[in-house]
Coordinates of N, CA and C and ligand atoms in Angstrom, one line a residue:
M14 N -17.8 -1.4 10.6 CA -18.6 -0.2 10.5 C -19.4 -0.2 9.2
A15 N -20.5 0.5 9.3 CA -21.4 0.6 8.1 C -22.2 1.9 8.4
T16 N -22.7 2.4 7.3 CA -23.6 3.6 7.4 C -25.0 3.0 6.9
P17 N -26.1 3.9 7.0 CA -27.3 3.4 6.4 C -27.3 3.1 4.9
H18 N -26.4 3.6 4.2 CA -26.4 3.4 2.7 C -25.1 2.7 2.2
N19 N -24.2 2.3 3.2 CA -22.9 1.7 2.7 C -22.5 0.7 3.6
S20 N -22.2 -0.5 3.1 CA -21.9 -1.6 4.0 C -20.3 -1.8 4.0
A21 N -19.5 -0.9 3.4 CA -18.1 -1.1 3.4 C -17.4 -0.8 4.7
N22 N -16.2 -1.4 4.9 CA -15.5 -1.1 6.1 C -14.6 0.0 5.9
L23 N -14.1 0.7 7.0 CA -13.1 1.8 6.9 C -11.9 1.3 6.2
G24 N -11.4 2.0 5.2 CA -10.3 1.5 4.5 C -10.6 0.8 3.2
D25 N -11.8 0.5 3.0 CA -12.3 -0.2 1.8 C -12.3 0.8 0.5
F26 N -12.5 2.1 0.8 CA -12.6 3.0 -0.3 C -11.2 3.7 -0.4
A27 N -10.8 3.9 -1.7 CA -9.6 4.7 -2.0 C -9.8 6.1 -1.6
K28 N -8.7 6.9 -1.6 CA -8.8 8.3 -1.3 C -9.6 9.1 -2.3
T29 N -9.6 8.6 -3.6 CA -10.4 9.2 -4.7 C -11.4 8.3 -5.1
V30 N -12.7 8.8 -5.2 CA -13.8 8.1 -5.7 C -14.4 8.7 -6.9
L31 N -14.5 8.0 -8.0 CA -15.3 8.5 -9.2 C -16.7 8.2 -9.0
M32 N -17.6 9.2 -9.3 CA -19.0 9.0 -9.1 C -19.8 9.3 -10.3
P33 N -20.2 8.4 -11.1 CA -21.2 8.6 -12.1 C -22.6 8.6 -11.4
G34 N -23.6 9.0 -12.0 CA -25.0 9.0 -11.5 C -25.5 7.5 -11.5
D35 N -25.2 6.8 -12.5 CA -25.8 5.5 -12.8 C -25.0 4.3 -12.4
P36 N -25.5 3.4 -11.5 CA -24.7 2.3 -11.1 C -24.2 1.4 -12.3
K37 N -24.9 1.4 -13.4 CA -24.4 0.6 -14.5 C -23.2 1.3 -15.2
R38 N -23.2 2.6 -15.1 CA -22.0 3.4 -15.6 C -20.8 3.1 -14.7
S39 N -21.0 3.0 -13.4 CA -19.9 2.7 -12.6 C -19.3 1.3 -12.9
K40 N -20.2 0.3 -13.2 CA -19.8 -1.0 -13.7 C -19.0 -0.9 -14.9
F41 N -19.5 -0.1 -15.8 CA -18.8 0.1 -17.2 C -17.4 0.7 -16.9
I42 N -17.2 1.6 -16.1 CA -15.9 2.2 -15.8 C -15.0 1.1 -15.2
V43 N -15.5 0.4 -14.2 CA -14.8 -0.7 -13.6 C -14.3 -1.8 -14.6
D44 N -15.3 -2.2 -15.5 CA -15.0 -3.3 -16.5 C -13.9 -2.8 -17.5
N45 N -13.9 -1.5 -17.8 CA -13.1 -1.0 -18.9 C -11.8 -0.4 -18.4
F46 N -11.7 0.0 -17.2 CA -10.5 0.7 -16.8 C -9.8 0.2 -15.5
I47 N -10.5 -0.4 -14.6 CA -10.0 -0.7 -13.3 C -9.5 -2.1 -13.1
E48 N -8.2 -2.2 -12.6 CA -7.6 -3.5 -12.4 C -7.9 -4.1 -11.0
N49 N -8.1 -5.3 -11.0 CA -8.4 -6.1 -9.7 C -9.5 -5.4 -8.8
P50 N -10.6 -5.1 -9.5 CA -11.7 -4.5 -8.7 C -12.3 -5.4 -7.6
V51 N -12.6 -4.8 -6.4 CA -13.2 -5.6 -5.4 C -14.5 -4.8 -5.0
L52 N -15.6 -5.6 -4.9 CA -16.9 -5.0 -4.5 C -16.9 -4.6 -3.0
V53 N -17.0 -3.3 -2.7 CA -17.0 -2.9 -1.3 C -18.3 -2.5 -0.8
N54 N -19.3 -2.2 -1.7 CA -20.6 -1.9 -1.2 C -21.7 -2.4 -2.2
D55 N -22.8 -2.8 -1.7 CA -23.9 -3.2 -2.5 C -25.3 -2.8 -2.0
V56 N -25.3 -1.9 -1.1 CA -26.6 -1.5 -0.5 C -27.4 -0.8 -1.6
R57 N -28.7 -1.2 -1.7 CA -29.6 -0.6 -2.6 C -29.1 -0.8 -4.1
G58 N -28.3 -1.8 -4.3 CA -27.8 -2.0 -5.7 C -26.8 -0.9 -6.1
V59 N -26.4 -0.1 -5.2 CA -25.4 0.9 -5.6 C -24.0 0.3 -5.3
Q60 N -23.5 -0.4 -6.3 CA -22.2 -1.1 -6.1 C -21.0 -0.2 -6.0
G61 N -20.2 -0.3 -5.0 CA -19.0 0.5 -4.9 C -17.8 -0.5 -5.1
Y62 N -16.9 -0.1 -6.0 CA -15.7 -1.0 -6.3 C -14.4 -0.2 -5.9
T63 N -13.4 -0.9 -5.5 CA -12.1 -0.3 -5.3 C -11.1 -1.3 -6.1
G64 N -10.2 -0.6 -6.9 CA -9.2 -1.3 -7.6 C -8.1 -0.4 -7.9
T65 N -7.4 -0.6 -9.0 CA -6.3 0.3 -9.3 C -6.4 0.8 -10.8
Y66 N -5.9 2.0 -11.1 CA -5.8 2.5 -12.4 C -4.3 3.0 -12.5
K67 N -3.5 2.5 -13.5 CA -2.1 2.8 -13.6 C -1.4 2.7 -12.2
G68 N -1.8 1.7 -11.5 CA -1.1 1.4 -10.2 C -1.7 2.3 -9.0
V69 N -2.6 3.2 -9.3 CA -3.1 4.0 -8.2 C -4.5 3.5 -7.7
R70 N -4.6 3.4 -6.4 CA -5.9 2.9 -5.9 C -7.0 4.0 -6.2
V71 N -8.1 3.5 -6.7 CA -9.2 4.3 -7.1 C -10.6 3.5 -6.8
S72 N -11.5 4.2 -6.3 CA -12.9 3.6 -6.1 C -13.9 4.2 -7.1
V73 N -14.9 3.5 -7.4 CA -16.0 3.9 -8.3 C -17.3 3.6 -7.6
M74 N -18.2 4.5 -7.5 CA -19.5 4.2 -6.9 C -20.5 5.3 -7.4
A75 N -21.7 4.9 -7.8 CA -22.7 5.8 -8.3 C -23.2 6.7 -7.2
S76 N -23.7 7.9 -7.6 CA -24.3 8.8 -6.7 C -25.8 8.7 -6.7
G77 N -26.4 8.0 -7.7 CA -27.8 8.1 -7.9 C -28.2 9.4 -8.5
M78 N -29.4 9.7 -8.7 CA -29.9 10.9 -9.4 C -30.3 12.0 -8.4
G79 N -29.9 13.2 -8.6 CA -30.4 14.3 -7.8 C -29.5 14.6 -6.6
M80 N -29.7 15.9 -6.1 CA -28.9 16.3 -5.0 C -29.1 15.6 -3.7
P81 N -30.3 15.2 -3.3 CA -30.5 14.4 -2.1 C -29.7 13.2 -2.1
S82 N -29.7 12.5 -3.2 CA -29.0 11.2 -3.3 C -27.5 11.5 -3.2
M83 N -27.0 12.4 -4.1 CA -25.6 12.7 -4.1 C -25.1 13.1 -2.7
S84 N -25.9 13.9 -2.0 CA -25.5 14.4 -0.7 C -25.4 13.3 0.3
I85 N -26.2 12.3 0.3 CA -26.1 11.2 1.2 C -24.7 10.5 0.9
Y86 N -24.5 10.1 -0.3 CA -23.2 9.3 -0.6 C -22.0 10.1 -0.3
A87 N -22.0 11.4 -0.8 CA -20.8 12.3 -0.6 C -20.6 12.5 0.9
Y88 N -21.6 12.8 1.7 CA -21.5 13.0 3.1 C -20.8 11.8 3.8
E89 N -21.3 10.6 3.5 CA -20.9 9.4 4.2 C -19.4 9.1 3.7
L90 N -19.1 9.3 2.5 CA -17.7 8.9 2.0 C -16.7 9.9 2.6
F91 N -17.1 11.2 2.6 CA -16.2 12.1 3.2 C -16.0 12.0 4.8
K92 N -17.2 11.8 5.4 CA -17.2 11.9 6.9 C -16.7 10.5 7.5
F93 N -17.2 9.4 7.0 CA -17.0 8.1 7.6 C -15.9 7.2 7.0
Y94 N -15.6 7.5 5.7 CA -14.8 6.5 5.0 C -13.4 7.1 4.6
G95 N -13.1 8.3 5.1 CA -11.7 8.8 4.8 C -11.5 9.2 3.4
V96 N -12.5 9.3 2.6 CA -12.3 9.7 1.2 C -12.0 11.2 1.1
E97 N -11.0 11.5 0.3 CA -10.5 12.9 0.2 C -11.0 13.6 -1.0
N98 N -11.1 12.9 -2.1 CA -11.5 13.5 -3.4 C -12.6 12.7 -4.1
I99 N -13.7 13.4 -4.4 CA -14.7 12.9 -5.2 C -14.8 13.6 -6.6
I100 N -14.8 12.8 -7.6 CA -14.9 13.3 -9.0 C -16.2 12.8 -9.6
R101 N -17.1 13.7 -9.8 CA -18.4 13.2 -10.4 C -18.1 13.2 -11.9
V102 N -18.6 12.1 -12.6 CA -18.5 11.9 -14.0 C -20.0 11.7 -14.5
G103 N -20.6 12.7 -15.0 CA -22.0 12.7 -15.3 C -22.4 13.2 -16.6
S104 N -23.7 13.3 -16.8 CA -24.2 13.9 -18.0 C -24.8 15.3 -17.7
A105 N -25.0 16.1 -18.7 CA -25.6 17.4 -18.6 C -26.2 17.8 -19.9
G106 N -27.2 18.7 -19.7 CA -27.9 19.3 -20.9 C -27.2 20.7 -21.2
A107 N -26.9 20.9 -22.5 CA -26.3 22.2 -22.8 C -27.3 23.3 -22.7
L108 N -26.8 24.5 -22.1 CA -27.6 25.6 -22.0 C -27.1 26.7 -22.9
V109 N -26.0 26.5 -23.7 CA -25.4 27.4 -24.6 C -25.3 26.8 -25.9
K110 N -25.4 27.6 -27.0 CA -25.6 26.9 -28.3 C -24.3 26.3 -28.9
D111 N -23.1 26.8 -28.4 CA -21.9 26.3 -28.9 C -21.3 25.1 -28.0
L112 N -22.2 24.4 -27.3 CA -21.8 23.1 -26.7 C -22.5 22.0 -27.5
N113 N -21.8 21.1 -28.1 CA -22.3 20.0 -28.9 C -22.5 18.8 -28.1
L114 N -23.3 17.8 -28.6 CA -23.4 16.5 -28.0 C -22.0 15.9 -27.8
F115 N -21.8 15.4 -26.6 CA -20.5 14.7 -26.2 C -19.4 15.6 -25.9
D116 N -19.6 16.9 -26.0 CA -18.6 17.9 -25.5 C -18.5 17.7 -24.0
I117 N -17.3 18.1 -23.4 CA -17.1 18.0 -22.0 C -17.3 19.3 -21.3
V118 N -17.9 19.4 -20.1 CA -18.0 20.6 -19.3 C -17.3 20.3 -18.0
V119 N -16.3 21.1 -17.7 CA -15.6 21.0 -16.4 C -16.2 22.1 -15.5
A120 N -16.8 21.7 -14.4 CA -17.6 22.6 -13.6 C -16.7 23.3 -12.6
K121 N -16.4 24.5 -12.9 CA -15.6 25.4 -12.0 C -16.4 25.7 -10.7
C122 N -17.7 26.0 -11.0 CA -18.6 26.2 -9.8 C -20.0 25.8 -10.2
A123 N -20.9 25.9 -9.2 CA -22.2 25.4 -9.5 C -23.3 26.3 -8.8
C124 N -24.3 26.7 -9.5 CA -25.4 27.4 -8.8 C -26.6 26.5 -8.9
T125 N -27.7 26.9 -8.2 CA -28.9 26.0 -8.0 C -30.1 26.8 -7.7
D126 N -31.3 26.2 -8.0 CA -32.5 26.7 -7.5 C -33.0 25.9 -6.3
S127 N -32.1 25.0 -5.8 CA -32.6 24.0 -4.8 C -32.5 24.6 -3.4
N128 N -33.3 24.0 -2.5 CA -33.3 24.3 -1.1 C -32.1 23.7 -0.4
M129 N -31.3 22.9 -1.2 CA -30.1 22.3 -0.6 C -29.2 23.4 0.1
L130 N -29.1 24.6 -0.6 CA -28.3 25.6 0.0 C -28.6 26.0 1.4
S131 N -29.9 26.0 1.7 CA -30.3 26.4 3.1 C -30.0 25.4 4.1
A132 N -29.9 24.1 3.7 CA -29.4 23.1 4.7 C -28.0 23.3 5.1
F133 N -27.2 24.0 4.2 CA -25.8 24.3 4.5 C -25.6 25.7 5.1
N134 N -26.8 26.4 5.3 CA -26.7 27.7 5.9 C -25.9 28.7 5.0
V135 N -26.1 28.6 3.7 CA -25.4 29.6 2.8 C -26.5 30.3 2.0
P136 N -26.2 31.5 1.6 CA -27.3 32.3 0.9 C -27.7 31.7 -0.5
K137 N -28.9 32.1 -0.9 CA -29.5 31.5 -2.1 C -28.6 31.7 -3.4
D138 N -27.8 32.8 -3.4 CA -27.1 33.0 -4.6 C -25.6 32.5 -4.5
F139 N -25.4 31.7 -3.5 CA -24.0 31.2 -3.3 C -23.7 30.1 -4.4
S140 N -22.5 30.1 -5.0 CA -22.1 29.1 -6.0 C -20.9 28.4 -5.5
P141 N -21.0 27.2 -4.9 CA -19.9 26.5 -4.4 C -18.9 26.2 -5.5
Q142 N -17.6 26.1 -5.2 CA -16.5 25.9 -6.2 C -16.0 24.5 -6.2
A143 N -15.5 24.1 -7.4 CA -14.6 22.9 -7.4 C -13.3 23.1 -6.8
D144 N -12.7 22.0 -6.4 CA -11.3 22.1 -5.9 C -10.4 22.7 -7.1
S145 N -9.7 23.8 -6.8 CA -9.0 24.4 -7.9 C -7.9 23.6 -8.5
E146 N -7.2 22.7 -7.7 CA -6.2 21.9 -8.2 C -6.7 20.8 -9.2
M147 N -7.8 20.1 -8.7 CA -8.4 19.1 -9.6 C -9.0 19.7 -10.9
Y148 N -9.6 20.9 -10.7 CA -10.1 21.7 -11.8 C -9.0 21.9 -12.9
E149 N -7.9 22.5 -12.4 CA -6.8 22.8 -13.4 C -6.3 21.5 -14.0
L150 N -6.2 20.4 -13.2 CA -5.7 19.2 -13.8 C -6.6 18.7 -14.9
A151 N -7.9 18.8 -14.7 CA -8.9 18.3 -15.6 C -8.9 19.1 -16.9
V152 N -8.8 20.4 -16.7 CA -8.7 21.3 -17.9 C -7.4 21.0 -18.8
S153 N -6.3 20.8 -18.0 CA -5.0 20.4 -18.9 C -5.2 19.1 -19.5
E154 N -5.9 18.2 -18.8 CA -6.0 16.8 -19.4 C -6.9 16.9 -20.6
C155 N -8.0 17.7 -20.6 CA -8.8 17.9 -21.8 C -8.0 18.5 -22.9
E156 N -7.1 19.4 -22.6 CA -6.2 20.0 -23.7 C -5.3 18.9 -24.2
R157 N -4.7 18.2 -23.3 CA -3.7 17.1 -23.7 C -4.4 16.0 -24.6
Q158 N -5.6 15.6 -24.2 CA -6.3 14.6 -25.0 C -7.1 15.2 -26.2
K159 N -6.9 16.6 -26.4 CA -7.6 17.3 -27.5 C -9.1 17.0 -27.5
L160 N -9.7 17.0 -26.4 CA -11.1 16.8 -26.3 C -11.9 18.2 -26.3
P161 N -13.0 18.2 -27.0 CA -13.7 19.5 -27.0 C -14.3 19.7 -25.6
Y162 N -14.1 20.8 -25.0 CA -14.6 21.1 -23.7 C -14.8 22.6 -23.5
K163 N -15.6 22.9 -22.5 CA -15.7 24.2 -21.9 C -15.6 24.1 -20.4
A164 N -15.1 25.2 -19.8 CA -15.0 25.2 -18.3 C -15.7 26.4 -17.8
G165 N -16.5 26.2 -16.8 CA -17.2 27.3 -16.2 C -18.3 26.8 -15.2
K166 N -19.4 27.7 -15.1 CA -20.5 27.4 -14.1 C -21.5 26.4 -14.7
V167 N -22.0 25.5 -13.8 CA -23.1 24.7 -14.2 C -24.3 25.0 -13.3
F168 N -25.4 24.6 -13.7 CA -26.7 24.8 -12.9 C -27.2 23.5 -12.5
S169 N -27.3 23.2 -11.1 CA -27.8 22.0 -10.6 C -29.3 22.2 -10.3
S170 N -30.1 21.4 -11.0 CA -31.6 21.6 -10.8 C -32.1 20.4 -10.0
D171 N -33.2 20.7 -9.3 CA -34.0 19.6 -8.7 C -35.0 18.9 -9.6
N172 N -35.1 19.5 -10.8 CA -36.1 19.0 -11.7 C -35.6 18.7 -13.1
F173 N -35.6 17.4 -13.4 CA -35.4 17.1 -14.9 C -36.5 17.6 -15.7
Y174 N -37.7 17.3 -15.3 CA -38.9 17.8 -16.0 C -39.4 19.1 -15.4
C175 N -39.4 20.2 -16.0 CA -39.7 21.4 -15.4 C -40.7 22.2 -16.3
H176 N -41.5 23.0 -15.6 CA -42.6 23.7 -16.3 C -42.2 25.2 -16.5
K177 N -41.0 25.5 -16.1 CA -40.6 26.9 -16.3 C -39.6 26.9 -17.5
S178 N -39.4 28.1 -18.1 CA -38.4 28.2 -19.2 C -37.0 28.2 -18.6
V179 N -36.0 27.8 -19.4 CA -34.7 27.8 -18.9 C -34.3 29.1 -18.3
S180 N -34.6 30.2 -19.1 CA -34.2 31.5 -18.6 C -34.8 31.9 -17.3
E181 N -35.9 31.3 -17.0 CA -36.5 31.7 -15.6 C -35.8 30.9 -14.5
R182 N -35.1 29.8 -14.9 CA -34.5 28.9 -13.9 C -33.1 29.2 -13.6
A183 N -32.2 29.2 -14.7 CA -30.8 29.1 -14.5 C -30.1 30.5 -14.6
D184 N -29.0 30.7 -13.9 CA -28.2 31.9 -14.1 C -27.8 32.0 -15.6
E185 N -27.8 33.2 -16.0 CA -27.5 33.5 -17.5 C -26.1 32.9 -17.9
D186 N -25.2 32.9 -17.0 CA -23.8 32.4 -17.4 C -23.6 30.9 -17.2
A187 N -24.6 30.1 -16.8 CA -24.4 28.7 -16.7 C -24.3 28.0 -18.0
L188 N -23.3 27.1 -18.1 CA -23.1 26.5 -19.4 C -24.0 25.3 -19.6
A189 N -24.3 24.6 -18.5 CA -25.0 23.3 -18.7 C -25.9 23.1 -17.4
I190 N -26.9 22.2 -17.6 CA -27.8 21.9 -16.5 C -27.6 20.4 -16.1
E191 N -27.5 20.1 -14.8 CA -27.5 18.7 -14.4 C -28.1 18.8 -13.0
M192 N -27.9 17.7 -12.2 CA -28.7 17.6 -10.9 C -28.0 17.3 -9.7
E193 N -26.6 17.3 -9.7 CA -25.9 16.8 -8.5 C -24.7 17.7 -8.0
T194 N -24.1 18.5 -8.9 CA -22.8 19.2 -8.6 C -22.9 20.1 -7.4
T195 N -23.9 20.9 -7.2 CA -24.0 21.8 -6.1 C -23.8 21.1 -4.7
A196 N -24.6 19.9 -4.7 CA -24.6 19.2 -3.4 C -23.2 18.6 -3.2
L197 N -22.6 18.1 -4.2 CA -21.2 17.6 -4.1 C -20.3 18.6 -3.6
Y198 N -20.3 19.8 -4.2 CA -19.3 20.9 -3.8 C -19.6 21.4 -2.4
L199 N -20.8 21.4 -2.0 CA -21.2 21.9 -0.6 C -20.7 20.9 0.4
N200 N -20.9 19.6 0.1 CA -20.4 18.6 1.1 C -18.8 18.6 1.2
A201 N -18.2 18.8 0.0 CA -16.7 18.9 0.1 C -16.3 20.1 0.9
S202 N -16.9 21.2 0.8 CA -16.5 22.4 1.5 C -16.7 22.2 3.0
V203 N -17.8 21.6 3.4 CA -18.1 21.4 4.8 C -17.1 20.5 5.5
F204 N -16.6 19.5 4.8 CA -15.6 18.6 5.3 C -14.2 18.9 5.0
N205 N -14.0 20.1 4.3 CA -12.7 20.5 3.9 C -12.0 19.4 3.0
K206 N -12.8 18.9 2.0 CA -12.3 17.9 1.1 C -12.3 18.5 -0.3
R207 N -12.0 17.7 -1.3 CA -11.9 18.2 -2.6 C -13.0 17.5 -3.5
A208 N -13.6 18.3 -4.4 CA -14.5 17.7 -5.4 C -14.4 18.4 -6.7
L209 N -14.8 17.6 -7.7 CA -14.8 18.2 -9.1 C -15.9 17.4 -9.9
S210 N -16.7 18.2 -10.7 CA -17.6 17.5 -11.7 C -17.1 17.7 -13.0
I211 N -17.0 16.6 -13.8 CA -16.7 16.5 -15.2 C -17.9 15.9 -15.9
L212 N -18.5 16.7 -16.8 CA -19.8 16.3 -17.4 C -19.6 16.2 -18.9
T213 N -20.4 15.3 -19.4 CA -20.5 15.2 -20.9 C -21.9 15.6 -21.4
V214 N -22.0 16.4 -22.4 CA -23.2 16.8 -22.9 C -24.0 15.7 -23.5
S215 N -25.2 15.4 -22.9 CA -26.1 14.3 -23.4 C -27.3 14.9 -24.2
D216 N -27.6 16.1 -24.0 CA -28.7 16.7 -24.7 C -28.5 18.2 -24.7
S217 N -29.3 18.9 -25.5 CA -29.2 20.3 -25.5 C -30.6 21.0 -25.3
L218 N -30.7 21.9 -24.3 CA -31.9 22.6 -24.1 C -32.1 23.7 -25.1
V219 N -31.0 24.0 -25.9 CA -31.0 25.0 -26.9 C -31.5 24.5 -28.2
T220 N -30.9 23.3 -28.6 CA -31.3 22.8 -29.9 C -32.3 21.6 -29.8
G221 N -32.5 21.0 -28.6 CA -33.4 19.9 -28.5 C -32.8 18.5 -28.9
V222 N -31.6 18.5 -29.3 CA -31.0 17.2 -29.6 C -30.7 16.4 -28.4
E223 N -30.8 15.0 -28.5 CA -30.7 14.1 -27.3 C -29.8 12.9 -27.7
T224 N -29.3 12.2 -26.7 CA -28.7 10.9 -26.9 C -29.6 9.8 -26.3
T225 N -29.3 8.5 -26.6 CA -30.1 7.5 -26.0 C -29.5 7.1 -24.7
S226 N -30.3 6.3 -23.8 CA -29.7 5.9 -22.5 C -28.5 5.1 -22.7
E227 N -28.5 4.2 -23.8 CA -27.3 3.4 -24.0 C -26.1 4.2 -24.4
Q228 N -26.3 5.2 -25.2 CA -25.1 6.1 -25.5 C -24.7 6.9 -24.2
R229 N -25.6 7.3 -23.4 CA -25.2 7.9 -22.2 C -24.4 7.0 -21.3
R230 N -24.6 5.7 -21.4 CA -23.9 4.8 -20.5 C -22.5 4.6 -21.0
S231 N -22.3 4.5 -22.3 CA -21.0 4.0 -22.7 C -20.2 5.0 -23.6
A232 N -20.8 6.0 -24.1 CA -20.1 6.9 -25.0 C -19.2 8.0 -24.3
F233 N -19.1 7.9 -23.0 CA -18.5 9.0 -22.3 C -17.1 8.7 -21.9
L234 N -16.4 8.0 -22.8 CA -15.1 7.5 -22.5 C -14.0 8.6 -22.2
G235 N -14.2 9.8 -23.0 CA -13.2 10.8 -22.9 C -13.2 11.4 -21.5
M236 N -14.4 11.7 -21.0 CA -14.6 12.2 -19.6 C -14.1 11.2 -18.6
M237 N -14.3 9.9 -18.8 CA -13.8 9.0 -17.8 C -12.3 8.9 -17.8
K238 N -11.7 9.0 -18.9 CA -10.2 9.0 -19.0 C -9.6 10.3 -18.3
V239 N -10.3 11.4 -18.5 CA -9.9 12.7 -17.9 C -10.0 12.5 -16.3
A240 N -11.1 12.0 -15.9 CA -11.3 11.8 -14.4 C -10.2 10.9 -13.8
L241 N -10.0 9.8 -14.5 CA -8.9 8.8 -14.0 C -7.5 9.4 -14.0
E242 N -7.2 10.2 -15.0 CA -5.9 10.9 -15.0 C -5.8 11.8 -13.8
V243 N -6.9 12.6 -13.6 CA -6.9 13.5 -12.4 C -6.7 12.7 -11.1
A244 N -7.3 11.5 -11.0 CA -7.2 10.7 -9.8 C -5.7 10.2 -9.7
V245 N -5.1 9.9 -10.8 CA -3.7 9.5 -10.7 C -2.8 10.6 -10.2
K246 N -3.1 11.8 -10.8 CA -2.2 13.0 -10.4 C -2.5 13.4 -9.0
M247 N -3.6 13.1 -8.4 CA -3.9 13.5 -7.0 C -3.3 12.5 -6.0
D248 N -2.8 11.4 -6.6 CA -2.2 10.3 -5.7 C -1.1 10.9 -4.8
G249 N -1.2 10.7 -3.5 CA -0.1 11.2 -2.6 C -0.3 12.6 -2.1
K250 N -1.3 13.4 -2.7 CA -1.5 14.7 -2.3 C -2.3 14.9 -1.0
N251 N -2.8 13.7 -0.5 CA -3.7 13.8 0.7 C -3.0 13.1 1.8
D252 N -1.8 12.6 1.6 CA -1.1 11.8 2.7 C -0.7 12.7 3.9
Ligands
HPA312 N1 -31.8 18.5 -17.0 C1 -31.2 18.1 -15.9 N2 -30.3 17.2 -15.8 C2 -29.8 16.8 -16.9 C3 -30.2 17.2 -18.2 C4 -31.3 18.1 -18.2 O1 -31.8 18.4 -19.3 N3 -29.5 16.5 -19.1 C5 -28.6 15.8 -18.5 N4 -28.7 15.9 -17.2

């Protein structure tokens, strides 16, 4: 079996898939954390790997950038590959002044200005939610690892470069801006699966500070460890 964007066979993916945006970041996660990785997909250079972390089977595959791309991969993983849990590990821009570079944001829910909502027949102001169990696990793991974090709503935008001010775009209570979480949470709810986004602040729309693309690739170890611990704790919950 294969899909238009995935050449893996049924059973090649673990029940839990970590999804960074960038294929090079998935390689980084695999090289640093995953034992005995096997390449299961290479369509369009989006390598998917399956291996183990602390003895638990985990897959890692990039989502690409933006909600259309995330939606394709999440849909196919949930619908055709038996995947139960997707954990996005991505970057986000801070929308509040007390989020610093490299702080973590655990996305309890996501709002958007995207037309993606209408494809799922939900109202424009609908904010899909993270899986509550994975969300609680991620928050406790941030506490345990003493990582600086905030938990709350994120804003998924269709535009990295935008000609409107932030206040014209995002809900007032959104902590950070990124481009994929709403689509991930919508797909999870349609298929009755679980999803969570854990994000690391790569820039601030409040102060204008930024990180380099190299830092974005490798400096997000805390978030990756949180996501992997959540994957371990979810083991056996979908059997
Ligand atoms: N906008 C959208 N997505 C992002 C940003 C941003 O400023 N920073 C990191 N991901």
